Amino acid sequence: MTSHPGDHAHIQALMPWVLNGQADATQQAEVAQHLSHCPACREEMARQRQLQAALQLPAPSAPDAERGLDRLMQRIELASAAPAPAPAAASRPARTSRLSLALAACVALQAVAIAVLAPRAWHAPNDEYRLLSQAVPLVKAQLRVLPAPQLSLAEWQALLQSEQLQVVAGPNALGAYALGTTTPKVDMPALLARLRSRADLRLVEPLAEDAP
Amino acid sequence: MSFIPRPDEVDQQLLQAMAGGDRQALATLYRAYHPRLCQFLSRLTRRADLMDEIINDCFWIAWQKAGSFRGDSRVSTWIIGIAYRCGLKALRREGGSELDSLDADADAAPPSTLVDTPDEQRELRDWLDKGLQRLTWDQRVVVELVYAGGHSLDEVAAITQAPVGTLKSRLFHARLKLRNLLPELAGDTLPRKEAQP
């Protein structure tokens, strides 16, 4: 598109900016002057004005603002009470590595705690023995879940087992857990949908990998 | 619903308060931007649940990064840029089908007052739906940001991270498609009827 002042194409390309208020005074005058003697461009201007009016109709099927805000506040509340990741943390790579370290520490701590507090209760499945010095498989915290008070321990354990989830950290002050899945390629949206459909889980949030 | 540009100083003060952990400031900013983000995101998806999720992610990030906002752009540009990236991420995760086309929405809620009568609004919305369906999603985004959002070309470039030349071209082709596809619809409501090819 080659355009010179006074060209129809040039004038029509200026129209969006005249309509949205971004055109400067010179451009506005240029368009007005051209429109005064060009019916075709007047028609184009009317069409673009029509487009602008149509685009400013309120969005159909918009979600409810207050409910959305409640969810956001819950998410923030949960994050501030849970061990990771902290809001207002530094850049992403630093946070990721710090998170990994924190999680590794949590898992290691759990292993030690189990060994110290309940040695007799610990049965390795299939009679396999795992030495404490052996590496503990790391499960990454992927979601945060707040069980409802009515959820029994047995139901909680059954849920974790059936969804192949493990507790990575928690419960925090609010009673929320950070969970990770042991399934290598989990369908996270489907998992979230299943968990969110349960009445006995009050909140299910993915642990975001931060900004896109 | 026309979006009167918000005073940027007000938004900057809210961000500063948010950086200090002020949740009331976050709520104020959230409520102020919710209608605008809904309208913007409606060019990407018709699913209210997805819009809700994208807006949640957007403000989650804004909350975390409020302290790192340096005023290189207007706050509105910054927030819509975050929403844009969250939107693309969410839609790609959903398989990207929403990015290709928008299904006509039969169950659209009746809009509020801009045009005189509901009939006129319905007609205008139908006209728009038919036109926008023929645009690619990135053309729809530019059209929305320019005509409805009132953004400058540089701001659209900051939001979409696309070169200005590319955006000019998208806008040009969008205008051309709309003109070629919508003459008879526009002709019904415009004083002059363009000759049909």
mmCIF file of N, CA and C in Angstrom, chain B residues 35-161:
data_model
loop_
_atom_site.group_PDB
_atom_site.id
_atom_site.type_symbol
_atom_site.label_atom_id
_atom_site.label_comp_id
_atom_site.label_asym_id
_atom_site.label_seq_id
_atom_site.Cartn_x
_atom_site.Cartn_y
_atom_site.Cartn_z
ATOM 1 N N PRO B 35 -14.610 -5.399 33.220
ATOM 2 C CA PRO B 35 -15.429 -5.300 32.001
ATOM 3 C C PRO B 35 -14.577 -5.194 30.733
ATOM 4 N N ARG B 36 -13.524 -4.423 30.836
ATOM 5 C CA ARG B 36 -12.676 -4.217 29.666
ATOM 6 C C ARG B 36 -11.965 -5.499 29.254
ATOM 7 N N LEU B 37 -11.482 -6.252 30.258
ATOM 8 C CA LEU B 37 -10.800 -7.507 29.951
ATOM 9 C C LEU B 37 -11.783 -8.521 29.373
ATOM 10 N N CYS B 38 -13.004 -8.534 29.917
ATOM 11 C CA CYS B 38 -14.018 -9.450 29.381
ATOM 12 C C CYS B 38 -14.262 -9.145 27.904
ATOM 13 N N GLN B 39 -14.386 -7.884 27.598
ATOM 14 C CA GLN B 39 -14.649 -7.510 26.209
ATOM 15 C C GLN B 39 -13.467 -7.884 25.318
ATOM 16 N N PHE B 40 -12.264 -7.590 25.784
ATOM 17 C CA PHE B 40 -11.062 -7.937 25.017
ATOM 18 C C PHE B 40 -10.982 -9.442 24.807
ATOM 19 N N LEU B 41 -11.188 -10.194 25.890
ATOM 20 C CA LEU B 41 -11.048 -11.649 25.793
ATOM 21 C C LEU B 41 -12.175 -12.283 24.981
ATOM 22 N N SER B 42 -13.295 -11.566 24.874
ATOM 23 C CA SER B 42 -14.401 -12.121 24.086
ATOM 24 C C SER B 42 -14.028 -12.204 22.603
ATOM 25 N N ARG B 43 -12.945 -11.533 22.194
ATOM 26 C CA ARG B 43 -12.472 -11.684 20.807
ATOM 27 C C ARG B 43 -11.640 -12.948 20.655
ATOM 28 N N LEU B 44 -11.272 -13.558 21.783
ATOM 29 C CA LEU B 44 -10.474 -14.782 21.740
ATOM 30 C C LEU B 44 -11.302 -16.011 22.074
ATOM 31 N N THR B 45 -12.273 -15.851 22.942
ATOM 32 C CA THR B 45 -13.082 -16.992 23.351
ATOM 33 C C THR B 45 -14.482 -16.538 23.759
ATOM 34 N N ARG B 46 -15.446 -17.446 23.619
ATOM 35 C CA ARG B 46 -16.791 -17.152 24.103
ATOM 36 C C ARG B 46 -17.075 -17.844 25.425
ATOM 37 N N ARG B 47 -16.084 -18.593 25.913
ATOM 38 C CA ARG B 47 -16.316 -19.372 27.138
ATOM 39 C C ARG B 47 -16.076 -18.507 28.372
ATOM 40 N N ALA B 48 -17.156 -18.297 29.145
ATOM 41 C CA ALA B 48 -17.054 -17.454 30.339
ATOM 42 C C ALA B 48 -16.089 -18.072 31.353
ATOM 43 N N ASP B 49 -16.084 -19.405 31.464
ATOM 44 C CA ASP B 49 -15.209 -20.048 32.452
ATOM 45 C C ASP B 49 -13.739 -19.800 32.104
ATOM 46 N N LEU B 50 -13.453 -19.810 30.802
ATOM 47 C CA LEU B 50 -12.082 -19.581 30.372
ATOM 48 C C LEU B 50 -11.677 -18.120 30.583
ATOM 49 N N MET B 51 -12.612 -17.203 30.276
ATOM 50 C CA MET B 51 -12.341 -15.779 30.518
ATOM 51 C C MET B 51 -12.029 -15.563 31.992
ATOM 52 N N ASP B 52 -12.830 -16.173 32.846
ATOM 53 C CA ASP B 52 -12.668 -16.030 34.292
ATOM 54 C C ASP B 52 -11.274 -16.509 34.714
ATOM 55 N N GLU B 53 -10.874 -17.642 34.158
ATOM 56 C CA GLU B 53 -9.580 -18.229 34.492
ATOM 57 C C GLU B 53 -8.434 -17.321 34.011
ATOM 58 N N ILE B 54 -8.586 -16.783 32.805
ATOM 59 C CA ILE B 54 -7.539 -15.924 32.240
ATOM 60 C C ILE B 54 -7.398 -14.646 33.069
ATOM 61 N N ILE B 55 -8.544 -14.074 33.460
ATOM 62 C CA ILE B 55 -8.509 -12.844 34.258
ATOM 63 C C ILE B 55 -7.890 -13.136 35.632
ATOM 64 N N ASN B 56 -8.217 -14.296 36.183
ATOM 65 C CA ASN B 56 -7.630 -14.712 37.459
ATOM 66 C C ASN B 56 -6.102 -14.802 37.333
ATOM 67 N N ASP B 57 -5.639 -15.473 36.274
ATOM 68 C CA ASP B 57 -4.191 -15.599 36.061
ATOM 69 C C ASP B 57 -3.549 -14.234 35.845
ATOM 70 N N CYS B 58 -4.255 -13.386 35.099
ATOM 71 C CA CYS B 58 -3.733 -12.059 34.783
ATOM 72 C C CYS B 58 -3.488 -11.263 36.068
ATOM 73 N N PHE B 59 -4.466 -11.254 36.947
ATOM 74 C CA PHE B 59 -4.308 -10.454 38.172
ATOM 75 C C PHE B 59 -3.410 -11.143 39.197
ATOM 76 N N TRP B 60 -3.323 -12.447 39.096
ATOM 77 C CA TRP B 60 -2.368 -13.182 39.938
ATOM 78 C C TRP B 60 -0.955 -12.717 39.598
ATOM 79 N N ILE B 61 -0.688 -12.599 38.307
ATOM 80 C CA ILE B 61 0.636 -12.150 37.863
ATOM 81 C C ILE B 61 0.822 -10.662 38.189
ATOM 82 N N ALA B 62 -0.232 -9.866 37.955
ATOM 83 C CA ALA B 62 -0.136 -8.433 38.251
ATOM 84 C C ALA B 62 0.168 -8.228 39.744
ATOM 85 N N TRP B 63 -0.456 -9.051 40.572
ATOM 86 C CA TRP B 63 -0.230 -8.981 42.030
ATOM 87 C C TRP B 63 1.225 -9.287 42.355
ATOM 88 N N GLN B 64 1.755 -10.316 41.712
ATOM 89 C CA GLN B 64 3.133 -10.721 42.001
ATOM 90 C C GLN B 64 4.150 -9.730 41.436
ATOM 91 N N LYS B 65 3.814 -9.116 40.309
ATOM 92 C CA LYS B 65 4.806 -8.294 39.610
ATOM 93 C C LYS B 65 4.563 -6.797 39.763
ATOM 94 N N ALA B 66 3.599 -6.427 40.579
ATOM 95 C CA ALA B 66 3.268 -5.002 40.715
ATOM 96 C C ALA B 66 4.509 -4.186 41.080
ATOM 97 N N GLY B 67 5.357 -4.775 41.902
ATOM 98 C CA GLY B 67 6.548 -4.057 42.351
ATOM 99 C C GLY B 67 7.571 -3.845 41.258
ATOM 100 N N SER B 68 7.496 -4.644 40.198
ATOM 101 C CA SER B 68 8.500 -4.519 39.128
ATOM 102 C C SER B 68 8.002 -3.645 37.985
ATOM 103 N N PHE B 69 6.786 -3.087 38.106
ATOM 104 C CA PHE B 69 6.270 -2.184 37.064
ATOM 105 C C PHE B 69 7.064 -0.885 37.117
ATOM 106 N N ARG B 70 7.670 -0.523 35.974
ATOM 107 C CA ARG B 70 8.560 0.640 35.953
ATOM 108 C C ARG B 70 7.962 1.838 35.224
ATOM 109 N N GLY B 71 6.704 1.714 34.805
ATOM 110 C CA GLY B 71 6.075 2.845 34.143
ATOM 111 C C GLY B 71 6.542 3.060 32.707
ATOM 112 N N ASP B 72 7.041 1.996 32.067
ATOM 113 C CA ASP B 72 7.445 2.118 30.665
ATOM 114 C C ASP B 72 6.236 2.288 29.752
ATOM 115 N N SER B 73 5.087 1.874 30.240
ATOM 116 C CA SER B 73 3.856 2.017 29.459
ATOM 117 C C SER B 73 2.759 2.447 30.416
ATOM 118 N N ARG B 74 1.569 2.722 29.846
ATOM 119 C CA ARG B 74 0.431 2.950 30.722
ATOM 120 C C ARG B 74 0.114 1.636 31.445
ATOM 121 N N VAL B 75 -0.450 1.741 32.625
ATOM 122 C CA VAL B 75 -0.796 0.541 33.386
ATOM 123 C C VAL B 75 -1.791 -0.310 32.582
ATOM 124 N N SER B 76 -2.717 0.362 31.893
ATOM 125 C CA SER B 76 -3.723 -0.385 31.120
ATOM 126 C C SER B 76 -3.047 -1.228 30.048
ATOM 127 N N THR B 77 -2.029 -0.688 29.394
ATOM 128 C CA THR B 77 -1.298 -1.445 28.373
ATOM 129 C C THR B 77 -0.615 -2.653 29.011
ATOM 130 N N TRP B 78 -0.037 -2.424 30.167
ATOM 131 C CA TRP B 78 0.669 -3.486 30.886
ATOM 132 C C TRP B 78 -0.301 -4.624 31.257
ATOM 133 N N ILE B 79 -1.453 -4.249 31.803
ATOM 134 C CA ILE B 79 -2.414 -5.259 32.258
ATOM 135 C C ILE B 79 -3.003 -6.024 31.068
ATOM 136 N N ILE B 80 -3.341 -5.305 30.012
ATOM 137 C CA ILE B 80 -3.934 -5.996 28.864
ATOM 138 C C ILE B 80 -2.895 -6.887 28.184
ATOM 139 N N GLY B 81 -1.633 -6.459 28.227
ATOM 140 C CA GLY B 81 -0.563 -7.306 27.705
ATOM 141 C C GLY B 81 -0.463 -8.617 28.484
ATOM 142 N N ILE B 82 -0.584 -8.528 29.802
ATOM 143 C CA ILE B 82 -0.544 -9.750 30.624
ATOM 144 C C ILE B 82 -1.751 -10.629 30.283
ATOM 145 N N ALA B 83 -2.916 -10.001 30.178
ATOM 146 C CA ALA B 83 -4.133 -10.771 29.863
ATOM 147 C C ALA B 83 -4.010 -11.444 28.499
ATOM 148 N N TYR B 84 -3.406 -10.732 27.565
ATOM 149 C CA TYR B 84 -3.223 -11.287 26.212
ATOM 150 C C TYR B 84 -2.367 -12.552 26.265
ATOM 151 N N ARG B 85 -1.250 -12.468 26.995
ATOM 152 C CA ARG B 85 -0.358 -13.633 27.065
ATOM 153 C C ARG B 85 -1.014 -14.773 27.847
ATOM 154 N N CYS B 86 -1.715 -14.445 28.930
ATOM 155 C CA CYS B 86 -2.440 -15.485 29.687
ATOM 156 C C CYS B 86 -3.504 -16.123 28.789
ATOM 157 N N GLY B 87 -4.157 -15.285 27.990
ATOM 158 C CA GLY B 87 -5.212 -15.785 27.106
ATOM 159 C C GLY B 87 -4.669 -16.753 26.077
ATOM 160 N N LEU B 88 -3.579 -16.384 25.441
ATOM 161 C CA LEU B 88 -2.996 -17.269 24.430
ATOM 162 C C LEU B 88 -2.558 -18.581 25.067
ATOM 163 N N LYS B 89 -1.973 -18.462 26.256
ATOM 164 C CA LYS B 89 -1.493 -19.661 26.941
ATOM 165 C C LYS B 89 -2.674 -20.595 27.263
ATOM 166 N N ALA B 90 -3.733 -20.010 27.801
ATOM 167 C CA ALA B 90 -4.903 -20.820 28.172
ATOM 168 C C ALA B 90 -5.531 -21.458 26.931
ATOM 169 N N LEU B 91 -5.615 -20.696 25.857
ATOM 170 C CA LEU B 91 -6.274 -21.216 24.664
ATOM 171 C C LEU B 91 -5.428 -22.289 23.985
ATOM 172 N N ARG B 92 -4.132 -22.115 24.023
ATOM 173 C CA ARG B 92 -3.266 -23.160 23.449
ATOM 174 C C ARG B 92 -3.364 -24.423 24.280
ATOM 175 N N ARG B 93 -3.467 -24.245 25.595
ATOM 176 C CA ARG B 93 -3.609 -25.417 26.468
ATOM 177 C C ARG B 93 -4.914 -26.140 26.168
ATOM 178 N N GLU B 94 -5.932 -25.378 25.808
ATOM 179 C CA GLU B 94 -7.241 -25.971 25.492
ATOM 180 C C GLU B 94 -7.256 -26.577 24.100
ATOM 181 N N GLY B 95 -6.127 -26.538 23.422
ATOM 182 C CA GLY B 95 -6.060 -27.165 22.112
ATOM 183 C C GLY B 95 -6.089 -26.176 20.972
ATOM 184 N N GLY B 96 -6.266 -24.900 21.294
ATOM 185 C CA GLY B 96 -6.159 -23.873 20.261
ATOM 186 C C GLY B 96 -7.359 -23.747 19.349
ATOM 187 N N SER B 97 -8.378 -24.597 19.557
ATOM 188 C CA SER B 97 -9.510 -24.544 18.634
ATOM 189 C C SER B 97 -10.229 -23.205 18.716
ATOM 190 N N GLU B 98 -10.221 -22.629 19.921
ATOM 191 C CA GLU B 98 -10.896 -21.341 20.098
ATOM 192 C C GLU B 98 -10.192 -20.235 19.321
ATOM 193 N N LEU B 99 -8.906 -20.456 19.060
ATOM 194 C CA LEU B 99 -8.157 -19.413 18.373
ATOM 195 C C LEU B 99 -8.541 -19.315 16.899
ATOM 196 N N ASP B 100 -9.088 -20.388 16.357
ATOM 197 C CA ASP B 100 -9.383 -20.377 14.935
ATOM 198 C C ASP B 100 -10.667 -19.636 14.614
ATOM 199 N N SER B 101 -11.675 -19.896 15.403
ATOM 200 C CA SER B 101 -12.952 -19.263 15.079
ATOM 201 C C SER B 101 -13.756 -19.057 16.344
ATOM 202 N N LEU B 102 -14.671 -18.169 16.258
ATOM 203 C CA LEU B 102 -15.603 -17.961 17.373
ATOM 204 C C LEU B 102 -16.958 -18.466 16.899
ATOM 205 N N ASP B 103 -17.549 -19.339 17.681
ATOM 206 C CA ASP B 103 -18.889 -19.789 17.311
ATOM 207 C C ASP B 103 -19.877 -18.681 17.616
ATOM 208 N N ALA B 104 -20.827 -18.530 16.746
ATOM 209 C CA ALA B 104 -21.881 -17.551 17.007
ATOM 210 C C ALA B 104 -22.565 -17.931 18.310
ATOM 211 N N ASP B 105 -22.822 -16.962 19.119
ATOM 212 C CA ASP B 105 -23.334 -17.234 20.454
ATOM 213 C C ASP B 105 -24.836 -16.992 20.512
ATOM 214 N N ALA B 106 -25.573 -18.070 20.493
ATOM 215 C CA ALA B 106 -27.024 -17.941 20.462
ATOM 216 C C ALA B 106 -27.581 -17.493 21.813
ATOM 217 N N ASP B 107 -26.836 -17.818 22.886
ATOM 218 C CA ASP B 107 -27.374 -17.545 24.218
ATOM 219 C C ASP B 107 -26.812 -16.260 24.817
ATOM 220 N N ALA B 108 -26.394 -15.362 23.965
ATOM 221 C CA ALA B 108 -25.798 -14.130 24.466
ATOM 222 C C ALA B 108 -26.779 -13.380 25.358
ATOM 223 N N ALA B 109 -26.250 -12.885 26.472
ATOM 224 C CA ALA B 109 -27.093 -12.111 27.371
ATOM 225 C C ALA B 109 -27.466 -10.790 26.686
ATOM 226 N N PRO B 110 -28.668 -10.277 26.946
ATOM 227 C CA PRO B 110 -29.029 -9.009 26.306
ATOM 228 C C PRO B 110 -28.103 -7.902 26.791
ATOM 229 N N PRO B 111 -27.487 -7.181 25.892
ATOM 230 C CA PRO B 111 -26.538 -6.152 26.293
ATOM 231 C C PRO B 111 -27.223 -4.918 26.865
ATOM 232 N N SER B 112 -26.454 -4.108 27.538
ATOM 233 C CA SER B 112 -27.045 -2.916 28.148
ATOM 234 C C SER B 112 -27.176 -1.799 27.112
ATOM 235 N N THR B 113 -27.354 -0.586 27.564
ATOM 236 C CA THR B 113 -27.762 0.477 26.649
ATOM 237 C C THR B 113 -26.591 1.111 25.932
ATOM 238 N N LEU B 114 -26.516 0.910 24.665
ATOM 239 C CA LEU B 114 -25.615 1.716 23.855
ATOM 240 C C LEU B 114 -26.409 2.188 22.645
ATOM 241 N N VAL B 115 -27.058 1.217 22.017
ATOM 242 C CA VAL B 115 -27.920 1.538 20.893
ATOM 243 C C VAL B 115 -29.329 1.647 21.466
ATOM 244 N N ASP B 116 -30.198 2.340 20.748
ATOM 245 C CA ASP B 116 -31.492 2.697 21.328
ATOM 246 C C ASP B 116 -32.349 1.499 21.728
ATOM 247 N N THR B 117 -32.476 0.529 20.853
ATOM 248 C CA THR B 117 -33.396 -0.562 21.132
ATOM 249 C C THR B 117 -32.659 -1.895 21.122
ATOM 250 N N PRO B 118 -33.220 -2.899 21.820
ATOM 251 C CA PRO B 118 -32.615 -4.227 21.794
ATOM 252 C C PRO B 118 -32.503 -4.768 20.370
ATOM 253 N N ASP B 119 -33.480 -4.463 19.539
ATOM 254 C CA ASP B 119 -33.439 -4.946 18.165
ATOM 255 C C ASP B 119 -32.231 -4.404 17.423
ATOM 256 N N GLU B 120 -31.979 -3.123 17.617
ATOM 257 C CA GLU B 120 -30.830 -2.506 16.957
ATOM 258 C C GLU B 120 -29.529 -3.114 17.462
ATOM 259 N N GLN B 121 -29.513 -3.379 18.768
ATOM 260 C CA GLN B 121 -28.314 -3.989 19.339
ATOM 261 C C GLN B 121 -28.083 -5.371 18.765
ATOM 262 N N ARG B 122 -29.185 -6.133 18.677
ATOM 263 C CA ARG B 122 -29.082 -7.488 18.161
ATOM 264 C C ARG B 122 -28.560 -7.459 16.718
ATOM 265 N N GLU B 123 -29.095 -6.515 15.971
ATOM 266 C CA GLU B 123 -28.705 -6.395 14.568
ATOM 267 C C GLU B 123 -27.214 -6.045 14.457
ATOM 268 N N LEU B 124 -26.822 -5.120 15.315
ATOM 269 C CA LEU B 124 -25.431 -4.671 15.300
ATOM 270 C C LEU B 124 -24.495 -5.814 15.705
ATOM 271 N N ARG B 125 -24.926 -6.576 16.711
ATOM 272 C CA ARG B 125 -24.098 -7.683 17.182
ATOM 273 C C ARG B 125 -23.995 -8.776 16.115
ATOM 274 N N ASP B 126 -25.123 -9.061 15.462
ATOM 275 C CA ASP B 126 -25.101 -10.060 14.384
ATOM 276 C C ASP B 126 -24.150 -9.630 13.278
ATOM 277 N N TRP B 127 -24.253 -8.359 12.946
ATOM 278 C CA TRP B 127 -23.411 -7.784 11.902
ATOM 279 C C TRP B 127 -21.935 -7.967 12.267
ATOM 280 N N LEU B 128 -21.627 -7.658 13.527
ATOM 281 C CA LEU B 128 -20.252 -7.768 14.008
ATOM 282 C C LEU B 128 -19.792 -9.227 14.020
ATOM 283 N N ASP B 129 -20.662 -10.111 14.531
ATOM 284 C CA ASP B 129 -20.299 -11.527 14.616
ATOM 285 C C ASP B 129 -19.947 -12.078 13.242
ATOM 286 N N LYS B 130 -20.780 -11.732 12.277
ATOM 287 C CA LYS B 130 -20.540 -12.242 10.924
ATOM 288 C C LYS B 130 -19.208 -11.732 10.396
ATOM 289 N N GLY B 131 -18.940 -10.470 10.668
ATOM 290 C CA GLY B 131 -17.687 -9.886 10.189
ATOM 291 C C GLY B 131 -16.469 -10.483 10.890
ATOM 292 N N LEU B 132 -16.539 -10.541 12.223
ATOM 293 C CA LEU B 132 -15.372 -10.980 12.992
ATOM 294 C C LEU B 132 -15.039 -12.445 12.742
ATOM 295 N N GLN B 133 -16.082 -13.231 12.414
ATOM 296 C CA GLN B 133 -15.824 -14.644 12.158
ATOM 297 C C GLN B 133 -14.896 -14.841 10.970
ATOM 298 N N ARG B 134 -14.883 -13.881 10.065
ATOM 299 C CA ARG B 134 -14.042 -14.027 8.878
ATOM 300 C C ARG B 134 -12.615 -13.551 9.118
ATOM 301 N N LEU B 135 -12.393 -12.919 10.248
ATOM 302 C CA LEU B 135 -11.038 -12.445 10.540
ATOM 303 C C LEU B 135 -10.258 -13.536 11.269
ATOM 304 N N THR B 136 -8.949 -13.504 11.109
ATOM 305 C CA THR B 136 -8.127 -14.397 11.922
ATOM 306 C C THR B 136 -8.122 -13.847 13.345
ATOM 307 N N TRP B 137 -7.756 -14.684 14.309
ATOM 308 C CA TRP B 137 -7.834 -14.228 15.699
ATOM 309 C C TRP B 137 -6.889 -13.049 15.944
ATOM 310 N N ASP B 138 -5.741 -13.040 15.255
ATOM 311 C CA ASP B 138 -4.829 -11.910 15.516
ATOM 312 C C ASP B 138 -5.321 -10.621 14.855
ATOM 313 N N GLN B 139 -6.082 -10.758 13.778
ATOM 314 C CA GLN B 139 -6.722 -9.561 13.201
ATOM 315 C C GLN B 139 -7.822 -9.047 14.145
ATOM 316 N N ARG B 140 -8.572 -9.989 14.731
ATOM 317 C CA ARG B 140 -9.635 -9.585 15.680
ATOM 318 C C ARG B 140 -9.041 -8.824 16.857
ATOM 319 N N VAL B 141 -7.904 -9.320 17.343
ATOM 320 C CA VAL B 141 -7.275 -8.692 18.505
ATOM 321 C C VAL B 141 -6.875 -7.254 18.178
ATOM 322 N N VAL B 142 -6.275 -7.044 17.007
ATOM 323 C CA VAL B 142 -5.845 -5.691 16.642
ATOM 324 C C VAL B 142 -7.055 -4.773 16.493
ATOM 325 N N VAL B 143 -8.083 -5.267 15.817
ATOM 326 C CA VAL B 143 -9.296 -4.475 15.613
ATOM 327 C C VAL B 143 -9.897 -4.075 16.967
ATOM 328 N N GLU B 144 -9.940 -5.025 17.881
ATOM 329 C CA GLU B 144 -10.494 -4.758 19.211
ATOM 330 C C GLU B 144 -9.665 -3.704 19.954
ATOM 331 N N LEU B 145 -8.347 -3.896 19.949
ATOM 332 C CA LEU B 145 -7.484 -2.999 20.725
ATOM 333 C C LEU B 145 -7.514 -1.575 20.171
ATOM 334 N N VAL B 146 -7.634 -1.468 18.846
ATOM 335 C CA VAL B 146 -7.612 -0.136 18.239
ATOM 336 C C VAL B 146 -8.975 0.543 18.365
ATOM 337 N N TYR B 147 -10.022 -0.102 17.858
ATOM 338 C CA TYR B 147 -11.328 0.560 17.792
ATOM 339 C C TYR B 147 -12.010 0.641 19.152
ATOM 340 N N ALA B 148 -11.969 -0.452 19.913
ATOM 341 C CA ALA B 148 -12.692 -0.451 21.190
ATOM 342 C C ALA B 148 -11.785 -0.029 22.344
ATOM 343 N N GLY B 149 -10.530 -0.482 22.312
ATOM 344 C CA GLY B 149 -9.633 -0.182 23.425
ATOM 345 C C GLY B 149 -9.039 1.212 23.357
ATOM 346 N N GLY B 150 -9.027 1.792 22.138
ATOM 347 C CA GLY B 150 -8.486 3.137 21.991
ATOM 348 C C GLY B 150 -6.969 3.196 22.096
ATOM 349 N N HIS B 151 -6.293 2.071 21.831
ATOM 350 C CA HIS B 151 -4.831 2.042 21.964
ATOM 351 C C HIS B 151 -4.144 2.572 20.714
ATOM 352 N N SER B 152 -2.960 3.121 20.900
ATOM 353 C CA SER B 152 -2.134 3.555 19.775
ATOM 354 C C SER B 152 -1.427 2.329 19.197
ATOM 355 N N LEU B 153 -0.845 2.515 18.025
ATOM 356 C CA LEU B 153 -0.138 1.410 17.375
ATOM 357 C C LEU B 153 1.017 0.904 18.253
ATOM 358 N N ASP B 154 1.735 1.831 18.875
ATOM 359 C CA ASP B 154 2.849 1.433 19.749
ATOM 360 C C ASP B 154 2.347 0.624 20.945
ATOM 361 N N GLU B 155 1.195 1.023 21.455
ATOM 362 C CA GLU B 155 0.639 0.274 22.597
ATOM 363 C C GLU B 155 0.204 -1.124 22.172
ATOM 364 N N VAL B 156 -0.404 -1.217 20.994
ATOM 365 C CA VAL B 156 -0.809 -2.547 20.508
ATOM 366 C C VAL B 156 0.435 -3.414 20.320
ATOM 367 N N ALA B 157 1.525 -2.786 19.854
ATOM 368 C CA ALA B 157 2.779 -3.529 19.684
ATOM 369 C C ALA B 157 3.302 -4.003 21.040
ATOM 370 N N ALA B 158 3.164 -3.158 22.055
ATOM 371 C CA ALA B 158 3.628 -3.549 23.387
ATOM 372 C C ALA B 158 2.771 -4.683 23.955
ATOM 373 N N ILE B 159 1.488 -4.631 23.691
ATOM 374 C CA ILE B 159 0.581 -5.660 24.217
ATOM 375 C C ILE B 159 0.822 -7.000 23.529
ATOM 376 N N THR B 160 0.915 -6.976 22.213
ATOM 377 C CA THR B 160 0.975 -8.236 21.463
ATOM 378 C C THR B 160 2.398 -8.677 21.163
ATOM 379 N N GLN B 161 3.372 -7.830 21.474
ATOM 380 C CA GLN B 161 4.778 -8.135 21.175
ATOM 381 C C GLN B 161 4.982 -8.411 19.693
#
